[in-house]
Amino acid sequence: MARVAFFALLCAQAAFGLTISKRATAYFNPTANGGSLLNNAGNGLGEPLNVIVSGLSSPDVLTDDGILNFARSIGFSEECFGIHLGDPQSANLGDGNGAVNQTIELRQDFGDPSVGTCLESLIGGNHFRVYRQNGPQANSGALFLAVSHEEDVSENHTISPDGYDVGRNELVAAAVGNTNFNGVSYSTTAQDITGLIAPGTNGVNHDIAQDGIVTLLTVTIV
């Protein structure tokens, strides 16, 4: 029966030009197809995409609602009253979509998903932007995150010294292991990857050095 179903699927593919694809990779290297591990901050410089949520994560995690719920399980939520100051930043993930604006920006909520991000806007803290790799040339479904720790409102929310590495490390520390929110439980593992982005300040916004490490998170709903 399985062979018959598989043969029928192949016939349908041939007859109707269907493309059968299955996500079976953690991510594609954006630089292999003209992309970058730096987003576009709008001034010729960019912020490092220093965390990747693997395309091998549970599929529900990789949706818009799914990444929001996971983020809430590790201490992040939507911006204060949904108000965003500043223009969105774009990224080219080498997937054939070109430069695409961030899907969402989430901020540290200090334990209160409802209004905690308002506190982050005042005193500073961690935040990240989300970009999805889903174009026709590299459809991993992975989410690339630009994570950074920022100063308080009196410093105009500029990135903290060493804020890219600090922001990444804080997010990863909160994510690894078991977390839950709204009845959904997650188990997350992490792997540090080098070679995707060169360490240093070349092309990096605010001239803040980063260590060249990108952390791959695999998030499984349990």
Coordinates of C-alpha atoms in Angstrom, one line a residue:
M1 CA 0.0 0.0 0.0
A2 CA 2.8 2.4 0.9
R3 CA 4.5 1.7 -2.5
V4 CA 1.2 2.4 -4.3
A5 CA 0.8 5.7 -2.5
F6 CA 4.4 6.7 -3.2
F7 CA 4.0 5.8 -6.9
A8 CA 0.8 7.8 -7.1
L9 CA 2.6 10.8 -5.6
L10 CA 5.3 10.6 -8.1
C11 CA 2.8 10.4 -11.0
A12 CA 1.0 13.5 -9.6
Q13 CA 4.3 15.3 -9.4
A14 CA 5.1 14.4 -13.1
A15 CA 1.6 15.2 -14.3
F16 CA 1.1 18.6 -12.5
G17 CA 4.6 19.8 -12.1
L18 CA 4.3 19.6 -8.3
T19 CA 7.4 20.2 -6.2
I20 CA 7.8 17.9 -3.2
S21 CA 9.9 19.4 -0.5
K22 CA 10.6 18.6 3.1
R23 CA 12.5 20.7 5.5
A24 CA 15.4 18.6 6.6
T25 CA 18.1 21.0 7.5
A26 CA 18.8 23.3 10.5
Y27 CA 19.5 26.3 8.3
F28 CA 21.2 27.4 5.1
N29 CA 24.3 29.6 5.3
P30 CA 23.0 33.0 4.0
T31 CA 26.4 34.0 2.6
A32 CA 26.4 31.0 0.2
N33 CA 23.8 32.8 -1.9
G34 CA 24.5 36.5 -1.5
G35 CA 23.0 37.0 2.0
S36 CA 24.7 38.1 5.2
L37 CA 24.8 37.4 8.9
L38 CA 24.5 41.1 9.4
N39 CA 21.1 42.7 9.0
N40 CA 20.7 46.2 7.5
A41 CA 20.3 48.9 10.2
G42 CA 19.7 51.6 7.6
N43 CA 23.1 53.3 7.8
G44 CA 25.3 51.0 5.8
L45 CA 26.0 48.9 8.9
G46 CA 24.2 46.0 10.6
E47 CA 23.5 44.0 13.7
P48 CA 24.7 40.4 13.8
L49 CA 22.2 37.6 13.4
N50 CA 23.7 35.8 16.3
V51 CA 21.1 33.2 17.2
I52 CA 19.3 30.8 14.9
V53 CA 16.2 28.8 15.8
S54 CA 16.8 25.6 13.9
G55 CA 14.5 24.6 11.0
L56 CA 14.6 21.1 12.7
S57 CA 12.7 22.6 15.7
S58 CA 9.1 21.6 16.2
P59 CA 7.2 23.1 13.3
D60 CA 4.8 25.0 15.5
V61 CA 7.7 26.9 17.1
L62 CA 8.7 28.3 13.7
T63 CA 5.3 30.1 13.1
D64 CA 4.7 33.7 14.1
D65 CA 2.5 32.7 17.0
G66 CA 4.8 29.9 17.9
I67 CA 8.0 32.0 18.2
L68 CA 6.0 34.5 20.3
N69 CA 4.8 31.9 22.7
F70 CA 8.3 30.4 23.0
A71 CA 9.8 33.9 23.5
R72 CA 7.3 34.4 26.4
S73 CA 8.5 31.2 27.9
I74 CA 12.0 32.6 28.1
G75 CA 11.2 36.1 29.3
F76 CA 10.4 38.1 26.2
S77 CA 7.2 39.6 24.8
E78 CA 5.7 42.1 22.4
E79 CA 6.7 45.8 22.6
C80 CA 5.2 48.1 25.2
F81 CA 1.5 48.5 24.2
G82 CA 2.5 47.4 20.7
I83 CA 4.4 50.7 20.1
H84 CA 7.6 50.5 18.1
L85 CA 9.9 53.5 17.8
G86 CA 12.3 53.5 14.9
D87 CA 12.2 51.9 11.5
P88 CA 12.2 48.1 11.0
Q89 CA 15.5 46.6 10.0
S90 CA 15.8 44.2 7.1
A91 CA 18.0 41.2 6.4
N92 CA 19.0 39.1 3.4
L93 CA 19.1 35.4 4.4
G94 CA 20.3 34.2 1.0
D95 CA 17.0 32.4 0.4
G96 CA 16.0 34.2 -2.8
N97 CA 13.7 36.7 -1.1
G98 CA 16.3 39.5 -1.0
A99 CA 16.2 41.9 1.9
V100 CA 13.0 41.4 4.0
N101 CA 12.0 43.5 7.0
Q102 CA 12.0 41.9 10.5
T103 CA 8.9 39.7 11.2
I104 CA 8.7 40.9 14.8
E105 CA 10.7 42.6 17.5
L106 CA 10.5 41.3 21.1
R107 CA 11.8 42.7 24.3
Q108 CA 12.7 41.4 27.8
D109 CA 9.5 41.4 29.9
F110 CA 11.0 41.0 33.4
G111 CA 8.5 38.3 34.3
D112 CA 5.4 40.2 33.2
P113 CA 4.3 39.4 29.6
S114 CA 1.6 42.0 29.7
V115 CA 3.5 45.2 30.6
G116 CA 7.0 44.1 31.4
T117 CA 8.4 45.3 28.1
C118 CA 7.5 48.9 29.1
L119 CA 10.0 48.5 31.9
E120 CA 12.6 47.4 29.4
S121 CA 11.9 50.5 27.3
L122 CA 12.7 52.6 30.4
I123 CA 15.7 50.8 32.1
G124 CA 17.1 48.8 29.1
G125 CA 17.5 45.1 28.8
N126 CA 17.6 42.4 26.1
H127 CA 15.7 42.4 22.8
F128 CA 15.7 40.6 19.5
R129 CA 14.5 40.9 15.9
V130 CA 13.2 37.9 14.0
Y131 CA 13.8 37.0 10.3
R132 CA 12.5 33.8 8.6
Q133 CA 14.5 31.9 6.0
N134 CA 11.8 30.6 3.7
G135 CA 12.6 31.7 0.2
P136 CA 12.5 29.5 -2.9
Q137 CA 16.3 29.0 -2.9
A138 CA 16.8 28.1 0.7
N139 CA 13.6 27.2 2.5
S140 CA 14.9 25.9 5.8
G141 CA 12.1 27.6 7.8
A142 CA 14.8 28.6 10.3
L143 CA 14.4 31.8 12.3
F144 CA 17.5 34.1 12.4
L145 CA 17.5 36.4 15.4
A146 CA 19.5 39.7 15.9
V147 CA 19.9 39.7 19.6
S148 CA 21.4 42.6 21.6
H149 CA 21.3 44.1 25.1
E150 CA 20.5 47.8 25.1
E151 CA 20.9 50.8 27.4
D152 CA 18.0 52.7 29.1
V153 CA 15.9 55.5 27.6
S154 CA 18.3 58.2 28.8
E155 CA 21.0 56.6 26.5
N156 CA 18.5 56.5 23.6
H157 CA 18.4 52.7 23.7
T158 CA 21.9 52.4 22.2
I159 CA 23.5 49.0 22.3
S160 CA 25.3 48.3 25.6
P161 CA 29.1 47.7 25.5
D162 CA 29.6 44.1 24.3
G163 CA 25.8 44.2 23.9
Y164 CA 25.7 41.7 21.0
D165 CA 27.5 38.9 22.7
V166 CA 25.9 39.7 26.1
G167 CA 22.4 39.7 24.6
R168 CA 23.0 36.4 22.8
N169 CA 24.4 34.8 25.9
E170 CA 21.5 35.9 28.1
L171 CA 18.9 34.7 25.6
V172 CA 20.6 31.3 25.2
A173 CA 21.0 30.9 29.0
A174 CA 17.2 31.5 29.4
A175 CA 16.3 29.2 26.6
V176 CA 18.4 26.1 27.2
G177 CA 16.6 23.3 29.1
N178 CA 12.9 23.1 29.9
T179 CA 10.6 26.1 29.7
N180 CA 6.8 26.6 29.3
F181 CA 4.2 29.2 28.6
N182 CA 0.4 29.1 28.1
G183 CA 0.3 25.3 28.4
V184 CA 3.1 24.6 25.9
S185 CA 6.3 23.0 27.2
Y186 CA 9.6 23.3 25.4
S187 CA 13.0 21.5 25.6
T188 CA 15.8 23.5 24.0
T189 CA 19.4 22.6 23.2
A190 CA 22.2 24.9 22.0
Q191 CA 25.2 24.5 19.7
D192 CA 27.7 27.3 19.1
I193 CA 28.8 27.7 15.4
T194 CA 31.8 29.6 14.1
G195 CA 32.6 30.6 10.5
L196 CA 29.3 32.2 9.5
I197 CA 30.4 35.7 10.5
A198 CA 33.9 37.0 11.2
P199 CA 34.6 38.3 14.7
G200 CA 35.3 42.0 15.1
T201 CA 33.6 45.3 14.2
N202 CA 33.7 45.2 10.4
G203 CA 30.3 46.3 9.2
V204 CA 28.8 46.1 12.7
N205 CA 26.5 48.8 13.9
H206 CA 27.7 51.1 16.7
D207 CA 31.3 49.8 16.1
I208 CA 30.8 47.2 18.8
A209 CA 32.9 44.1 18.4
Q210 CA 31.2 40.7 18.4
D211 CA 33.0 37.3 18.9
G212 CA 31.8 35.6 15.6
I213 CA 29.8 33.0 17.4
V214 CA 26.3 32.2 16.3
T215 CA 24.3 29.9 18.6
L216 CA 21.9 27.4 17.0
L217 CA 18.9 26.6 19.2
T218 CA 16.8 23.5 18.5
V219 CA 13.4 23.9 20.2
T220 CA 11.2 20.9 20.7
I221 CA 7.7 20.9 22.0
V222 CA 7.3 18.2 24.6

